[in-house]
Amino acid sequence: MASLSEMYDVGWEEMRDKLRKWREDNCRNSEQIVDVGEELISEHSSKLGDDIWIIYEQVMIAALDCSRDDLALTCLQELRKQFPDSHRVKRLTGMRLEALERYDDANKHYDAILQEDPTNTAARKRKISILRAQGKSTEAIRELNEYLEQFVGDQEAWHELSELYINEHDYGKAAFCLEELMMTNPHNHLYCEQYAEVKYTQGGMENLELARKYFAQALRLNNRNMRALFGLYMSASHIAASPKVSAKVKKDNIKYAAWAAAQINRAYKVSIEMSYLDSTFHCFYSFFFFIGY
Amino acid sequence: MIDMHIQLTSQAYCKMLLHTAKYPHCAVNGLLVAEKTKEKKKDGHGGPVLCVDCVPLFHGTLALAPMLEVALTLIDSWCKENNYVIVGYYQANEQTQDSRPNQVAQKVAARISENFNEAVIVMVDSSRLTMSCFEPIIFIYDHVENKWKNREVTTDAFEDWNEAQTITSALLVGRSYENLIDFDNHLDDLRNDWTNPAINKSVLDLC
């Protein structure tokens, strides 16, 4: 069977760079990582230099995702040989146990790490992930809250907590987590947009207006965020359509909605031109009349 | 009690499973559509409702309202253009061992029911997802006496089970799910077409 490099005419450097990009973007395209990484490791390991260790780690985690325990074990063993006492490698051992659903063993393993190093955040977060994997949302939420009292700057943890709250339909608490994230990352349009979605979901006029404001803010930070654009249109339309608002508020929101509609229109036109898509998109134009104003 | 028979075409079934396979670590959901028939029999005993297609919606967080509203509205327009009607909702949970319809599923299905009386919820049992697709892995829920009740799924729930099995298996093995587009992908890049014409063509080619 042809190798990836033969099939797609890519050199090992391109494969290495692809892996790096996926690492930096934190992509979970595990099957692709396994395909590229496995070939890189088996054919070109000598050329990779010190990069090989981080590649072993990346490929190992992707292999776990794809039930490729053979590959995961190979990578793990290389890492263990090179870094025999590393807690970072021990965490990978724990993750393998998790992938095999040996949660009790995994927990014991992480507890041992925490005995040696009580500040080891990675081990604590893995324990919380186990709770989530087992469907124990309430415990996961409780542990994560305790963790965040100590490690208040851990953004990944705040985001995980917001997700857990959303899944439990506890939108108020999810909003609080996203507020923390927005405070420490004022330029991140994604947090703004997610916060707006949570507020919109909570419902009520106050929350709708907040949602509209934060969708608008997300757009200021990134004018190509389509969710923010749609969200602005939806929230402004709902506000305008409400019988409870003043004439001025109604007028303003109609203006906002119209502006958003025009931007959405333009965005679709551009994308259709770029891709020669058929008329599935012209159904969009009737979209604007659904609110009925 | 009206016994509505719903049948899935190969295209509808395989796209549901491709969506589930594309995001094994996430919950996924989508809508089921059928062709609008002119005859509406009052006694409810028409032929089976044939779900000709599905539209994959979201992956990951399913419980937020705004994008769901956008999707429902856009897809509703698309349905009108194509003489379809939304007849059901599918979901695969994040937890593979749990295949019961949760609050999100029930809410969306209730919304669909406003337009189509006998809307169904189809839950995909991802714990039984295999490459060979040797058995149907869905549960079908009907709204009966204010509750969602599980109905026994046999090969009768498919227009042609053998065809559905062959096609779905072939597309899973060929990793077609990498090219499956859901509404989330569309929001990330408008050029991504949630009607999935490429996959529809692959299905047709395999028929």
Coordinates of C-alpha atoms in Angstrom, one line a residue:
Chain A
M1 CA 0.0 0.0 0.0
A2 CA 1.3 3.4 -1.0
S3 CA 2.6 5.6 1.8
L4 CA 1.0 8.9 2.5
S5 CA 4.0 10.7 1.2
E6 CA 3.8 8.8 -2.0
M7 CA 0.1 9.3 -2.4
Y8 CA 0.1 13.0 -1.8
D9 CA 3.6 13.8 -2.9
V10 CA 4.5 15.4 0.4
G11 CA 8.0 15.4 2.0
W12 CA 8.7 14.7 5.7
E13 CA 9.1 18.3 6.5
E14 CA 5.6 19.1 5.3
M15 CA 4.3 16.3 7.4
R16 CA 6.2 17.5 10.4
D17 CA 4.9 21.1 9.9
K18 CA 1.3 19.8 9.5
L19 CA 1.6 18.1 12.9
R20 CA 3.0 21.3 14.4
K21 CA 0.1 23.3 13.1
W22 CA -2.4 20.8 14.4
R23 CA -0.7 21.0 17.8
E24 CA -0.8 24.7 17.9
D25 CA -4.5 24.8 16.9
N26 CA -5.3 22.0 19.3
C27 CA -7.2 20.1 16.6
R28 CA -8.7 16.8 17.5
N29 CA -8.4 15.3 13.9
S30 CA -7.0 12.1 15.4
E31 CA -7.3 9.9 12.4
Q32 CA -5.2 12.3 10.3
I33 CA -2.7 12.8 13.1
V34 CA -2.3 9.0 13.3
D35 CA -1.9 8.6 9.6
V36 CA 0.7 11.4 9.2
G37 CA 2.4 10.8 12.6
E38 CA 2.8 7.0 12.2
E39 CA 4.5 7.3 8.9
L40 CA 6.7 10.2 10.1
I41 CA 7.8 8.2 13.2
S42 CA 8.5 4.9 11.3
E43 CA 10.2 6.4 8.3
H44 CA 11.8 9.6 9.3
S45 CA 12.4 9.6 13.1
S46 CA 16.1 10.2 12.7
K47 CA 15.5 13.5 10.9
L48 CA 13.1 14.9 13.5
G49 CA 15.7 15.8 16.1
D50 CA 14.2 16.8 19.5
D51 CA 10.8 17.4 17.9
I52 CA 10.3 13.6 18.0
W53 CA 9.4 13.6 21.7
I54 CA 6.5 16.1 21.3
I55 CA 5.4 14.2 18.2
Y56 CA 5.4 10.9 20.1
E57 CA 3.1 12.6 22.7
Q58 CA 0.8 14.0 20.1
V59 CA 0.6 10.8 18.1
M60 CA 0.1 8.8 21.3
I61 CA -3.0 10.8 22.3
A62 CA -4.4 10.6 18.8
A63 CA -3.8 6.9 18.7
L64 CA -5.8 6.5 22.0
D65 CA -8.6 8.4 20.3
C66 CA -8.6 5.9 17.4
S67 CA -8.3 2.8 19.6
R68 CA -4.8 2.2 18.2
D69 CA -3.4 0.9 21.4
D70 CA -0.5 -0.7 19.6
L71 CA 0.7 2.6 18.3
A72 CA -0.1 4.4 21.6
L73 CA 2.0 1.9 23.5
T74 CA 5.0 2.2 21.1
C75 CA 5.0 6.0 21.6
L76 CA 4.6 5.7 25.3
Q77 CA 7.4 3.2 25.6
E78 CA 9.8 5.5 23.7
L79 CA 8.8 8.4 26.0
R80 CA 9.2 6.4 29.1
K81 CA 12.7 5.3 28.0
Q82 CA 13.7 8.9 27.3
F83 CA 12.0 10.6 30.3
P84 CA 11.8 7.9 33.0
D85 CA 10.6 10.0 36.0
S86 CA 8.6 12.6 34.1
H87 CA 5.1 13.4 35.5
R88 CA 4.2 14.5 32.0
V89 CA 4.8 11.0 30.7
K90 CA 3.0 9.5 33.7
R91 CA 0.0 11.5 32.7
L92 CA 0.1 9.8 29.3
T93 CA 0.2 6.4 31.1
G94 CA -2.9 7.5 32.9
M95 CA -4.6 8.6 29.7
R96 CA -4.0 5.2 28.2
L97 CA -5.7 3.6 31.2
E98 CA -8.6 5.9 30.7
A99 CA -8.8 5.0 27.0
L100 CA -9.0 1.3 28.1
E101 CA -11.8 2.4 30.4
R102 CA -9.7 1.2 33.4
Y103 CA -10.9 4.3 35.4
D104 CA -10.0 2.9 38.8
D105 CA -6.5 2.2 37.8
A106 CA -6.2 5.6 36.1
N107 CA -7.4 7.3 39.2
K108 CA -4.9 5.5 41.4
H109 CA -2.2 6.4 39.0
Y110 CA -3.2 10.1 39.1
D111 CA -3.5 10.0 42.9
A112 CA 0.1 8.7 43.0
I113 CA 1.3 11.7 40.9
L114 CA -0.6 14.0 43.2
Q115 CA 1.0 12.4 46.3
E116 CA 4.4 13.3 44.9
D117 CA 3.3 16.7 43.6
P118 CA 0.1 18.1 45.0
T119 CA 0.2 21.1 42.6
N120 CA 0.1 18.9 39.5
T121 CA -2.8 20.5 37.6
A122 CA -2.6 18.0 34.7
A123 CA -3.4 15.0 37.0
R124 CA -6.2 16.9 38.7
K125 CA -7.8 17.8 35.4
R126 CA -7.5 14.2 34.2
K127 CA -9.4 13.0 37.2
I128 CA -12.1 15.5 36.4
S129 CA -12.2 14.2 32.8
I130 CA -12.7 10.7 34.1
L131 CA -15.8 12.0 36.0
R132 CA -17.1 13.5 32.7
A133 CA -16.4 10.3 30.8
Q134 CA -18.4 8.4 33.3
G135 CA -21.3 10.7 33.0
K136 CA -20.9 12.0 36.5
S137 CA -21.6 15.6 35.6
T138 CA -22.5 16.8 39.1
E139 CA -19.2 15.5 40.6
A140 CA -17.2 16.8 37.7
I141 CA -18.8 20.3 38.2
R142 CA -18.0 20.2 41.9
E143 CA -14.4 19.1 41.5
L144 CA -13.9 21.6 38.7
N145 CA -15.2 24.4 40.9
E146 CA -12.8 23.4 43.7
Y147 CA -10.0 23.2 41.3
L148 CA -10.7 26.7 40.0
E149 CA -10.8 28.2 43.5
Q150 CA -7.1 27.3 43.6
F151 CA -6.1 27.8 40.0
V152 CA -8.3 30.7 39.1
G153 CA -6.3 31.6 35.9
D154 CA -6.8 28.3 34.2
Q155 CA -8.8 29.2 31.1
E156 CA -9.2 25.7 29.8
A157 CA -10.8 24.8 33.0
W158 CA -13.2 27.8 33.0
H159 CA -14.2 26.8 29.5
E160 CA -14.7 23.2 30.4
L161 CA -16.9 24.3 33.3
S162 CA -19.0 26.5 31.1
E163 CA -19.6 23.5 28.8
L164 CA -20.6 21.3 31.7
Y165 CA -23.1 24.0 33.0
I166 CA -24.6 24.4 29.5
N167 CA -25.1 20.7 29.2
E168 CA -26.9 20.8 32.5
H169 CA -29.0 23.8 31.3
D170 CA -27.6 25.9 34.1
Y171 CA -27.1 29.0 31.9
G172 CA -26.6 31.4 34.7
K173 CA -23.5 29.7 35.9
A174 CA -22.3 29.1 32.4
A175 CA -22.5 32.8 31.8
F176 CA -20.4 33.4 34.9
C177 CA -17.7 31.2 33.6
L178 CA -17.7 33.0 30.3
E179 CA -17.6 36.3 32.0
E180 CA -14.4 35.2 33.7
L181 CA -13.0 34.2 30.3
M182 CA -14.0 37.5 28.7
M183 CA -12.4 39.5 31.5
T184 CA -9.0 37.8 31.1
N185 CA -9.3 37.6 27.3
P186 CA -11.1 40.8 26.2
H187 CA -10.0 40.4 22.6
N188 CA -11.3 36.9 22.1
H189 CA -14.4 37.1 19.9
L190 CA -15.3 33.5 20.5
Y191 CA -15.9 34.0 24.3
C192 CA -18.0 37.1 23.6
E193 CA -20.1 35.2 21.0
Q194 CA -20.6 32.2 23.3
Y195 CA -21.6 34.4 26.2
A196 CA -24.2 36.1 23.9
E197 CA -25.5 32.7 23.0
V198 CA -25.9 31.7 26.6
K199 CA -27.7 35.0 27.4
Y200 CA -30.0 34.5 24.4
T201 CA -30.8 31.0 25.6
Q202 CA -31.6 32.3 29.1
G203 CA -34.3 34.5 27.5
G204 CA -36.1 37.5 28.8
M205 CA -35.8 41.0 27.5
E206 CA -32.8 42.0 29.6
N207 CA -30.8 38.9 28.5
L208 CA -31.8 39.4 24.9
E209 CA -30.5 43.0 24.9
L210 CA -27.3 41.8 26.6
A211 CA -27.0 39.1 24.0
R212 CA -27.4 41.6 21.2
K213 CA -24.7 43.8 22.7
Y214 CA -22.2 40.9 23.1
F215 CA -22.9 39.6 19.6
A216 CA -22.1 43.1 18.4
Q217 CA -19.0 43.2 20.5
A218 CA -17.9 39.8 19.0
L219 CA -18.4 41.3 15.5
R220 CA -16.2 44.3 16.4
L221 CA -13.5 41.9 17.4
N222 CA -13.9 39.8 14.3
N223 CA -16.2 40.9 11.6
R224 CA -16.3 37.5 10.0
N225 CA -17.8 35.7 12.9
M226 CA -21.0 34.4 11.2
R227 CA -22.5 33.2 14.5
A228 CA -22.2 36.7 15.9
L229 CA -23.8 38.1 12.8
F230 CA -26.7 35.7 12.9
G231 CA -27.0 36.2 16.6
L232 CA -27.2 39.9 16.2
Y233 CA -29.9 39.6 13.6
M234 CA -31.9 37.1 15.8
S235 CA -31.7 39.1 19.0
A236 CA -32.4 42.4 17.4
S237 CA -35.4 40.9 15.5
H238 CA -36.8 39.4 18.7
I239 CA -36.5 42.6 20.6
A240 CA -38.1 44.6 17.7
A241 CA -40.9 42.2 17.5
S242 CA -41.7 42.3 21.3
P243 CA -44.9 44.2 22.2
K244 CA -43.2 45.3 25.4
V245 CA -40.6 47.6 24.0
S246 CA -40.8 51.4 23.4
A247 CA -41.1 52.7 19.9
K248 CA -37.5 54.0 20.1
V249 CA -36.1 50.6 21.1
K250 CA -38.2 49.0 18.4
K251 CA -36.9 51.4 15.8
D252 CA -33.2 51.0 16.9
N253 CA -33.4 47.2 16.8
I254 CA -35.1 47.1 13.4
K255 CA -32.1 49.2 12.2
Y256 CA -29.6 46.7 13.8
A257 CA -31.4 43.7 12.4
A258 CA -31.5 45.3 8.9
W259 CA -27.8 46.0 9.1
A260 CA -27.1 42.5 10.1
A261 CA -29.3 41.1 7.4
A262 CA -27.4 43.1 4.8
Q263 CA -24.1 41.8 6.1
I264 CA -25.3 38.3 6.1
N265 CA -26.7 38.8 2.5
R266 CA -23.3 40.0 1.4
A267 CA -21.4 37.2 3.1
Y268 CA -23.6 34.6 1.3
K269 CA -23.1 36.4 -2.0
V270 CA -19.4 36.3 -1.7
S271 CA -19.3 32.7 -0.6
I272 CA -21.6 31.6 -3.5
E273 CA -19.3 33.5 -6.0
M274 CA -16.4 31.7 -4.5
S275 CA -17.8 28.3 -4.7
Y276 CA -20.4 28.1 -7.5
L277 CA -22.8 26.5 -5.1
D278 CA -26.3 26.0 -6.4
S279 CA -29.4 27.8 -5.3
T280 CA -29.6 26.1 -1.9
F281 CA -28.7 29.5 -0.6
H282 CA -31.4 31.6 -2.1
C283 CA -33.7 30.0 0.5
F284 CA -31.8 32.3 2.8
Y285 CA -33.6 35.4 1.5
S286 CA -37.0 34.3 2.8
F287 CA -35.3 33.9 6.2
F288 CA -35.6 37.6 6.8
F289 CA -39.3 37.6 6.9
F290 CA -39.7 35.0 9.6
I291 CA -40.0 37.5 12.4
G292 CA -42.8 39.2 10.6
Y293 CA -42.0 42.8 10.7
Chain B
M1 CA -53.4 5.3 19.1
I2 CA -52.0 6.2 15.7
D3 CA -49.3 3.9 14.6
M4 CA -47.2 6.0 12.2
H5 CA -44.7 4.1 10.3
I6 CA -41.6 5.9 9.5
Q7 CA -39.1 4.6 7.1
L8 CA -35.6 5.7 6.4
T9 CA -33.9 5.8 3.0
S10 CA -30.3 4.7 2.8
Q11 CA -29.3 8.4 2.3
A12 CA -31.0 9.5 5.5
Y13 CA -29.6 6.6 7.6
C14 CA -26.1 6.8 6.3
K15 CA -25.7 10.5 6.7
M16 CA -26.9 10.2 10.3
L17 CA -24.2 7.6 11.0
L18 CA -21.5 9.5 9.1
H19 CA -22.3 12.5 11.3
T20 CA -22.0 10.4 14.4
A21 CA -18.8 8.8 13.2
K22 CA -17.2 12.2 12.3
Y23 CA -17.4 13.4 15.9
P24 CA -17.1 10.3 18.1
H25 CA -16.2 12.4 21.2
C26 CA -19.2 14.8 20.8
A27 CA -23.0 14.7 20.9
V28 CA -24.4 15.3 17.5
N29 CA -27.9 16.2 16.2
G30 CA -29.8 16.9 13.1
L31 CA -33.2 16.9 11.4
L32 CA -35.0 14.3 9.3
V33 CA -37.0 15.4 6.3
A34 CA -39.7 13.7 4.2
E35 CA -41.4 14.6 0.9
K36 CA -44.6 16.5 1.4
T37 CA -47.5 14.3 0.3
K38 CA -50.8 15.9 -0.9
E39 CA -53.1 13.4 0.7
K40 CA -53.5 13.9 4.3
K41 CA -55.7 11.1 5.6
K42 CA -57.6 12.1 8.7
D43 CA -57.6 8.7 10.2
G44 CA -53.8 8.7 10.1
H45 CA -53.5 5.4 8.3
G46 CA -51.7 6.6 5.2
G47 CA -48.6 4.9 3.9
P48 CA -45.4 5.1 5.9
V49 CA -43.7 8.4 6.1
L50 CA -40.5 8.1 4.1
C51 CA -37.5 10.1 5.5
V52 CA -35.6 10.8 2.3
D53 CA -32.9 12.8 3.8
C54 CA -31.4 14.3 6.9
V55 CA -29.7 17.6 7.7
P56 CA -26.8 17.3 10.2
L57 CA -27.0 20.3 12.5
F58 CA -24.5 20.5 15.4
H59 CA -21.8 18.7 17.3
G60 CA -20.6 19.3 20.8
T61 CA -22.8 21.7 22.7
L62 CA -26.4 21.2 21.6
A63 CA -28.2 23.1 24.3
L64 CA -27.9 26.7 23.0
A65 CA -30.8 28.4 21.3
P66 CA -29.7 31.0 18.8
M67 CA -28.0 28.9 16.1
L68 CA -30.6 26.2 16.5
E69 CA -33.3 28.8 15.6
V70 CA -31.2 30.0 12.6
A71 CA -30.8 26.5 11.4
L72 CA -34.5 25.6 11.8
T73 CA -35.6 28.7 9.9
L74 CA -33.1 28.2 7.1
I75 CA -33.8 24.5 6.7
D76 CA -37.5 25.2 6.9
S77 CA -37.1 27.6 3.9
W78 CA -35.1 25.0 2.1
C79 CA -37.8 22.4 2.7
K80 CA -40.4 24.6 1.3
E81 CA -38.4 25.1 -1.9
N82 CA -37.9 21.3 -2.3
N83 CA -41.4 20.2 -1.2
Y84 CA -40.0 18.6 1.9
V85 CA -41.3 18.7 5.5
I86 CA -39.3 18.3 8.7
V87 CA -40.6 15.1 10.3
G88 CA -38.1 14.2 12.9
Y89 CA -35.0 14.9 14.8
Y90 CA -31.9 12.7 15.5
Q91 CA -29.4 12.8 18.2
A92 CA -26.4 10.8 19.3
N93 CA -25.4 11.5 22.9
E94 CA -21.9 12.3 24.2
Q95 CA -22.2 9.4 26.5
T96 CA -22.2 6.3 24.4
Q97 CA -23.9 4.2 27.0
D98 CA -26.9 6.6 27.2
S99 CA -29.2 6.7 24.2
R100 CA -32.3 8.3 25.8
P101 CA -33.7 11.5 24.4
N102 CA -32.8 14.3 26.7
Q103 CA -34.3 17.8 27.2
V104 CA -32.8 19.2 24.0
A105 CA -34.2 16.4 21.9
Q106 CA -37.6 16.7 23.4
K107 CA -37.6 20.5 23.0
V108 CA -36.7 20.4 19.3
A109 CA -39.1 17.6 18.7
A110 CA -41.9 19.6 20.3
R111 CA -41.0 22.5 18.0
I112 CA -41.1 20.2 14.9
S113 CA -44.5 18.8 16.1
E114 CA -46.0 22.2 15.7
N115 CA -45.7 21.7 12.0
F116 CA -45.9 17.9 11.7
N117 CA -48.1 16.1 14.1
E118 CA -46.3 12.8 14.3
A119 CA -42.7 14.0 14.7
V120 CA -40.3 11.3 15.8
I121 CA -37.0 11.3 17.7
V122 CA -34.4 9.0 16.4
M123 CA -31.6 8.3 18.9
V124 CA -28.4 6.8 17.4
D125 CA -26.8 4.2 19.6
S126 CA -23.2 5.0 19.0
S127 CA -22.0 2.2 21.3
R128 CA -23.1 -0.2 18.6
L129 CA -21.5 1.7 15.7
T130 CA -19.4 -0.7 13.6
M131 CA -17.9 -0.6 10.2
S132 CA -20.0 -3.5 9.0
C133 CA -23.3 -2.0 10.1
F134 CA -24.6 -5.5 10.5
E135 CA -27.6 -4.3 12.5
P136 CA -29.7 -1.1 12.7
I137 CA -28.4 1.0 15.6
I138 CA -31.2 3.5 16.1
F139 CA -34.0 3.8 18.5
I140 CA -37.2 5.5 17.3
Y141 CA -39.3 7.4 19.8
D142 CA -42.9 8.5 19.3
H143 CA -44.8 11.0 21.3
V144 CA -47.6 9.0 23.0
E145 CA -49.8 10.3 25.8
N146 CA -47.4 13.1 26.6
K147 CA -44.4 10.8 26.8
W148 CA -41.7 9.8 24.4
K149 CA -42.0 6.0 24.0
N150 CA -39.4 3.7 22.4
R151 CA -40.7 1.6 19.6
E152 CA -39.1 -1.6 18.4
V153 CA -36.9 -1.1 15.4
T154 CA -36.9 -3.8 12.7
T155 CA -35.6 -3.7 9.2
D156 CA -39.2 -2.5 8.3
A157 CA -38.0 0.9 9.5
F158 CA -35.9 1.1 6.4
E159 CA -36.9 1.5 2.8
D160 CA -34.3 -1.1 1.9
W161 CA -32.2 -2.3 4.9
N162 CA -29.7 -4.3 2.8
E163 CA -29.0 -1.3 0.6
A164 CA -28.7 1.0 3.7
Q165 CA -26.3 -1.4 5.3
T166 CA -24.1 -1.8 2.2
I167 CA -23.9 1.9 1.5
T168 CA -23.4 3.0 5.1
S169 CA -20.7 0.5 5.6
A170 CA -18.9 1.4 2.4
L171 CA -18.9 5.1 3.2
L172 CA -17.7 4.5 6.8
V173 CA -14.8 2.3 5.5
G174 CA -14.0 4.9 2.9
R175 CA -14.0 7.6 5.6
S176 CA -16.6 9.7 3.8
Y177 CA -17.5 11.2 7.2
E178 CA -14.4 13.4 6.9
N179 CA -16.3 15.3 4.2
L180 CA -19.7 15.4 5.9
I181 CA -20.9 18.9 6.5
D182 CA -23.1 19.9 9.4
F183 CA -24.6 23.3 10.1
D184 CA -21.8 24.1 12.5
N185 CA -19.3 23.6 9.7
H186 CA -21.4 25.9 7.6
L187 CA -21.3 28.6 10.2
D188 CA -17.5 28.2 10.3
D189 CA -17.4 28.7 6.5
L190 CA -20.4 29.6 4.5
R191 CA -19.1 27.7 1.5
N192 CA -19.6 24.4 3.4
D193 CA -22.9 23.0 2.0
W194 CA -25.1 21.4 4.7
T195 CA -27.1 19.6 2.0
N196 CA -24.0 17.5 1.4
P197 CA -24.3 17.1 -2.4
A198 CA -21.0 15.2 -2.7
I199 CA -22.1 12.6 -0.2
N200 CA -25.5 12.4 -1.8
K201 CA -23.8 11.6 -5.1
S202 CA -21.7 8.9 -3.4
V203 CA -24.8 7.3 -2.1
L204 CA -26.5 7.4 -5.5
D205 CA -23.4 5.9 -7.1
L206 CA -23.5 3.0 -4.7
C207 CA -27.2 2.3 -5.1

